[in-house]
Amino acid sequence: MWRAIAVASLVLTACAPTQQLQAEIQEVATSPVFASQPNQAEQPASEGTVVIQGGQIRTESPGKAQIQLSDGLQFRLGGNALLKIEPELQLDRGQIIAWLTPNQKRDRPLQIRTPTATAAIRGTTVFIEQTETQALILSWEGQVEVQLPSGVTTQLTSGQLVRLRPGQTTLPTPERLSRPAAEQRFQRSLLLNGFATPMETLPEIRRQLLGLS
């Protein structure tokens, strides 16, 4: 009898549905921004729009938005971007900056997959820009693991970046972002500027890269 109960318990556990990711748009800083649910036509997005797993969010320049996932991760999207909401976020093109609220824990790293490489983050801030000719992956703060489709990996720390070409099978030595280059990015970045909704890790990024409190 005990064996039967144990087997039944295992079956129930195995059949329990896994929680589906959802993405809620917190702010449309600049239009146009679009959202679509799985197998549905896209519609203009606004604050409060929720996209379920399998859907996607798209921006057309100068459109950009800030979004929060149901597991706590937040990100900003812009620059003619197309992002698919999956357990591994799929950035087909455009720019994304993603972060986890300070002191918030994750059971596993979040992976952001592009046609060129995959970035895995846990409690950090990462910027990715995917174009037709390259992917730029920058760790604004914390550790980011970069993996090529070939399986080769490297670790980025605060202020390090790599530039990767489609089909690349080896990883270059990460570049260090100089202070002047960091200051220029702070001034000109599409995703660091122009939002009313706060980005909680921005003070830490300023402290680490610019020495500002």
CSV table of C-alpha atoms in Angstrom, one decimal:
chain,number,residue,atom,x,y,z
A,1,MET,CA,0.0,0.0,0.0
A,2,TRP,CA,2.8,2.4,0.9
A,3,ARG,CA,4.5,1.7,-2.4
A,4,ALA,CA,1.2,2.5,-4.2
A,5,ILE,CA,0.9,5.8,-2.4
A,6,ALA,CA,4.6,6.6,-3.2
A,7,VAL,CA,4.1,5.8,-6.9
A,8,ALA,CA,0.9,7.9,-7.0
A,9,SER,CA,2.7,10.8,-5.4
A,10,LEU,CA,5.5,10.6,-8.0
A,11,VAL,CA,2.9,10.6,-10.8
A,12,LEU,CA,1.1,13.6,-9.5
A,13,THR,CA,4.4,15.5,-9.1
A,14,ALA,CA,5.5,14.7,-12.6
A,15,CYS,CA,2.1,15.7,-14.1
A,16,ALA,CA,1.9,19.0,-12.1
A,17,PRO,CA,1.8,21.9,-14.6
A,18,THR,CA,4.9,24.1,-14.7
A,19,GLN,CA,4.4,27.8,-14.2
A,20,GLN,CA,4.3,29.7,-17.5
A,21,LEU,CA,6.2,32.9,-17.9
A,22,GLN,CA,4.3,36.2,-18.4
A,23,ALA,CA,5.7,39.6,-19.4
A,24,GLU,CA,3.9,42.7,-18.3
A,25,ILE,CA,4.7,46.0,-19.9
A,26,GLN,CA,5.4,48.6,-17.2
A,27,GLU,CA,6.1,51.6,-19.4
A,28,VAL,CA,6.0,52.5,-23.1
A,29,ALA,CA,8.6,55.2,-23.0
A,30,THR,CA,8.3,55.9,-26.7
A,31,SER,CA,6.0,54.4,-29.3
A,32,PRO,CA,5.6,52.3,-31.4
A,33,VAL,CA,5.7,49.1,-29.3
A,34,PHE,CA,3.7,46.0,-30.3
A,35,ALA,CA,2.7,42.8,-28.5
A,36,SER,CA,1.2,39.5,-29.7
A,37,GLN,CA,-0.1,36.4,-28.0
A,38,PRO,CA,0.7,32.9,-29.3
A,39,ASN,CA,-0.9,32.4,-32.7
A,40,GLN,CA,-2.5,35.9,-32.6
A,41,ALA,CA,-2.0,39.0,-34.6
A,42,GLU,CA,0.1,41.7,-32.9
A,43,GLN,CA,-1.5,44.8,-31.4
A,44,PRO,CA,-0.2,48.1,-30.2
A,45,ALA,CA,1.1,47.7,-26.6
A,46,SER,CA,0.5,50.0,-23.7
A,47,GLU,CA,1.2,50.1,-19.9
A,48,GLY,CA,-0.4,47.0,-18.3
A,49,THR,CA,-0.3,44.8,-21.5
A,50,VAL,CA,0.5,41.2,-20.5
A,51,VAL,CA,2.1,38.8,-23.0
A,52,ILE,CA,2.0,35.1,-22.1
A,53,GLN,CA,4.7,32.5,-22.8
A,54,GLY,CA,4.9,31.9,-26.5
A,55,GLY,CA,4.0,35.5,-27.4
A,56,GLN,CA,6.4,38.2,-28.5
A,57,ILE,CA,7.1,42.0,-28.1
A,58,ARG,CA,8.3,44.1,-30.9
A,59,THR,CA,9.5,47.7,-31.1
A,60,GLU,CA,10.1,50.0,-34.1
A,61,SER,CA,12.6,52.8,-33.7
A,62,PRO,CA,12.3,55.1,-31.7
A,63,GLY,CA,9.9,52.8,-29.8
A,64,LYS,CA,11.1,51.4,-26.4
A,65,ALA,CA,9.5,49.8,-23.4
A,66,GLN,CA,10.2,48.5,-19.9
A,67,ILE,CA,8.9,45.0,-19.1
A,68,GLN,CA,8.7,42.8,-16.0
A,69,LEU,CA,8.6,39.0,-16.1
A,70,SER,CA,6.5,37.0,-13.7
A,71,ASP,CA,9.7,35.5,-12.2
A,72,GLY,CA,10.9,39.0,-11.2
A,73,LEU,CA,13.4,39.8,-14.0
A,74,GLN,CA,13.0,43.2,-15.6
A,75,PHE,CA,14.2,44.4,-18.9
A,76,ARG,CA,14.1,47.3,-21.4
A,77,LEU,CA,13.7,46.7,-25.1
A,78,GLY,CA,14.2,49.0,-28.1
A,79,GLY,CA,16.0,49.6,-31.4
A,80,ASN,CA,13.8,47.7,-33.9
A,81,ALA,CA,13.7,44.8,-31.5
A,82,LEU,CA,11.9,41.5,-31.6
A,83,LEU,CA,11.8,39.4,-28.4
A,84,LYS,CA,10.0,36.1,-27.9
A,85,ILE,CA,8.8,35.3,-24.4
A,86,GLU,CA,10.0,31.8,-23.7
A,87,PRO,CA,11.7,30.2,-20.7
A,88,GLU,CA,14.9,31.2,-22.5
A,89,LEU,CA,14.1,34.7,-23.9
A,90,GLN,CA,14.8,34.8,-27.6
A,91,LEU,CA,16.1,38.2,-28.9
A,92,ASP,CA,16.0,37.9,-32.7
A,93,ARG,CA,17.2,41.5,-33.2
A,94,GLY,CA,17.5,44.9,-31.5
A,95,GLN,CA,18.6,45.9,-28.0
A,96,ILE,CA,17.8,44.6,-24.6
A,97,ILE,CA,19.1,45.5,-21.1
A,98,ALA,CA,18.0,43.1,-18.4
A,99,TRP,CA,18.5,43.0,-14.6
A,100,LEU,CA,17.3,41.5,-11.4
A,101,THR,CA,16.1,43.6,-8.5
A,102,PRO,CA,18.9,43.8,-5.9
A,103,ASN,CA,18.7,41.1,-3.2
A,104,GLN,CA,16.2,39.1,-5.3
A,105,LYS,CA,17.2,35.4,-5.7
A,106,ARG,CA,16.7,33.1,-8.8
A,107,ASP,CA,16.7,29.3,-8.7
A,108,ARG,CA,18.6,29.3,-12.0
A,109,PRO,CA,20.2,31.8,-14.4
A,110,LEU,CA,18.0,33.4,-17.0
A,111,GLN,CA,19.2,32.8,-20.5
A,112,ILE,CA,18.8,35.3,-23.3
A,113,ARG,CA,19.3,33.6,-26.6
A,114,THR,CA,20.2,35.4,-29.8
A,115,PRO,CA,21.0,34.0,-33.3
A,116,THR,CA,24.7,34.5,-32.5
A,117,ALA,CA,25.1,33.5,-28.8
A,118,THR,CA,23.4,32.9,-25.5
A,119,ALA,CA,23.9,35.1,-22.3
A,120,ALA,CA,23.1,33.5,-18.9
A,121,ILE,CA,22.6,35.9,-16.0
A,122,ARG,CA,21.9,35.6,-12.3
A,123,GLY,CA,21.5,38.7,-10.2
A,124,THR,CA,23.3,41.0,-12.7
A,125,THR,CA,22.7,43.6,-15.4
A,126,VAL,CA,23.4,42.7,-19.0
A,127,PHE,CA,23.1,44.6,-22.3
A,128,ILE,CA,22.8,42.9,-25.7
A,129,GLU,CA,22.5,44.3,-29.1
A,130,GLN,CA,21.8,41.9,-32.0
A,131,THR,CA,22.2,43.1,-35.6
A,132,GLU,CA,22.5,41.3,-38.9
A,133,THR,CA,26.3,41.4,-38.7
A,134,GLN,CA,27.1,41.0,-35.0
A,135,ALA,CA,26.0,40.5,-31.4
A,136,LEU,CA,27.4,42.9,-28.7
A,137,ILE,CA,27.1,41.5,-25.2
A,138,LEU,CA,28.1,43.8,-22.3
A,139,SER,CA,28.1,43.1,-18.5
A,140,TRP,CA,27.0,46.4,-17.0
A,141,GLU,CA,27.3,44.8,-13.5
A,142,GLY,CA,28.0,41.3,-12.2
A,143,GLN,CA,28.9,38.1,-14.0
A,144,VAL,CA,27.5,37.1,-17.4
A,145,GLU,CA,28.2,33.7,-19.1
A,146,VAL,CA,28.4,33.9,-22.9
A,147,GLN,CA,28.0,30.7,-24.8
A,148,LEU,CA,28.4,30.1,-28.6
A,149,PRO,CA,26.3,27.4,-30.4
A,150,SER,CA,29.5,25.4,-30.6
A,151,GLY,CA,29.4,25.1,-26.8
A,152,VAL,CA,32.5,27.4,-26.1
A,153,THR,CA,31.9,29.7,-23.1
A,154,THR,CA,33.4,32.7,-21.4
A,155,GLN,CA,32.6,34.8,-18.4
A,156,LEU,CA,32.2,38.6,-18.4
A,157,THR,CA,32.5,40.7,-15.3
A,158,SER,CA,31.4,44.3,-14.7
A,159,GLY,CA,32.4,46.5,-17.6
A,160,GLN,CA,33.5,43.7,-20.0
A,161,LEU,CA,32.1,43.1,-23.4
A,162,VAL,CA,32.4,40.8,-26.4
A,163,ARG,CA,31.5,41.4,-30.1
A,164,LEU,CA,30.5,38.2,-31.9
A,165,ARG,CA,29.8,37.4,-35.6
A,166,PRO,CA,27.1,35.0,-36.7
A,167,GLY,CA,28.6,31.5,-37.1
A,168,GLN,CA,31.7,32.3,-35.0
A,169,THR,CA,33.1,29.2,-33.3
A,170,THR,CA,35.7,30.8,-31.0
A,171,LEU,CA,35.4,33.5,-28.4
A,172,PRO,CA,37.6,36.6,-28.4
A,173,THR,CA,39.2,38.0,-25.3
A,174,PRO,CA,36.7,40.2,-23.6
A,175,GLU,CA,37.2,44.0,-23.9
A,176,ARG,CA,37.3,46.3,-20.9
A,177,LEU,CA,35.0,49.3,-21.2
A,178,SER,CA,37.0,52.4,-20.4
A,179,ARG,CA,35.6,55.1,-18.2
A,180,PRO,CA,35.2,57.6,-21.2
A,181,ALA,CA,33.4,54.8,-23.2
A,182,ALA,CA,31.2,54.1,-20.2
A,183,GLU,CA,30.4,57.8,-19.8
A,184,GLN,CA,29.5,58.0,-23.5
A,185,ARG,CA,27.2,55.1,-23.2
A,186,PHE,CA,25.5,56.6,-20.2
A,187,GLN,CA,24.9,59.8,-22.1
A,188,ARG,CA,23.8,58.2,-25.4
A,189,SER,CA,22.2,54.9,-24.5
A,190,LEU,CA,18.7,54.3,-25.9
A,191,LEU,CA,17.8,52.1,-23.0
A,192,LEU,CA,19.5,53.9,-20.0
A,193,ASN,CA,17.8,57.2,-20.8
A,194,GLY,CA,14.2,58.4,-21.4
A,195,PHE,CA,12.3,56.2,-18.9
A,196,ALA,CA,10.2,57.3,-16.0
A,197,THR,CA,10.2,53.8,-14.4
A,198,PRO,CA,13.3,53.3,-12.3
A,199,MET,CA,16.1,50.8,-13.1
A,200,GLU,CA,17.1,49.6,-9.6
A,201,THR,CA,20.6,48.5,-10.6
A,202,LEU,CA,21.6,51.8,-12.2
A,203,PRO,CA,23.1,53.3,-9.0
A,204,GLU,CA,25.4,50.2,-8.6
A,205,ILE,CA,26.4,50.4,-12.3
A,206,ARG,CA,27.4,54.1,-11.8
A,207,ARG,CA,29.3,53.2,-8.7
A,208,GLN,CA,31.3,50.4,-10.2
A,209,LEU,CA,32.0,51.9,-13.6
A,210,LEU,CA,32.1,55.6,-12.9
A,211,GLY,CA,32.9,55.7,-9.2
A,212,LEU,CA,29.7,57.7,-8.6
A,213,SER,CA,27.5,57.2,-5.5
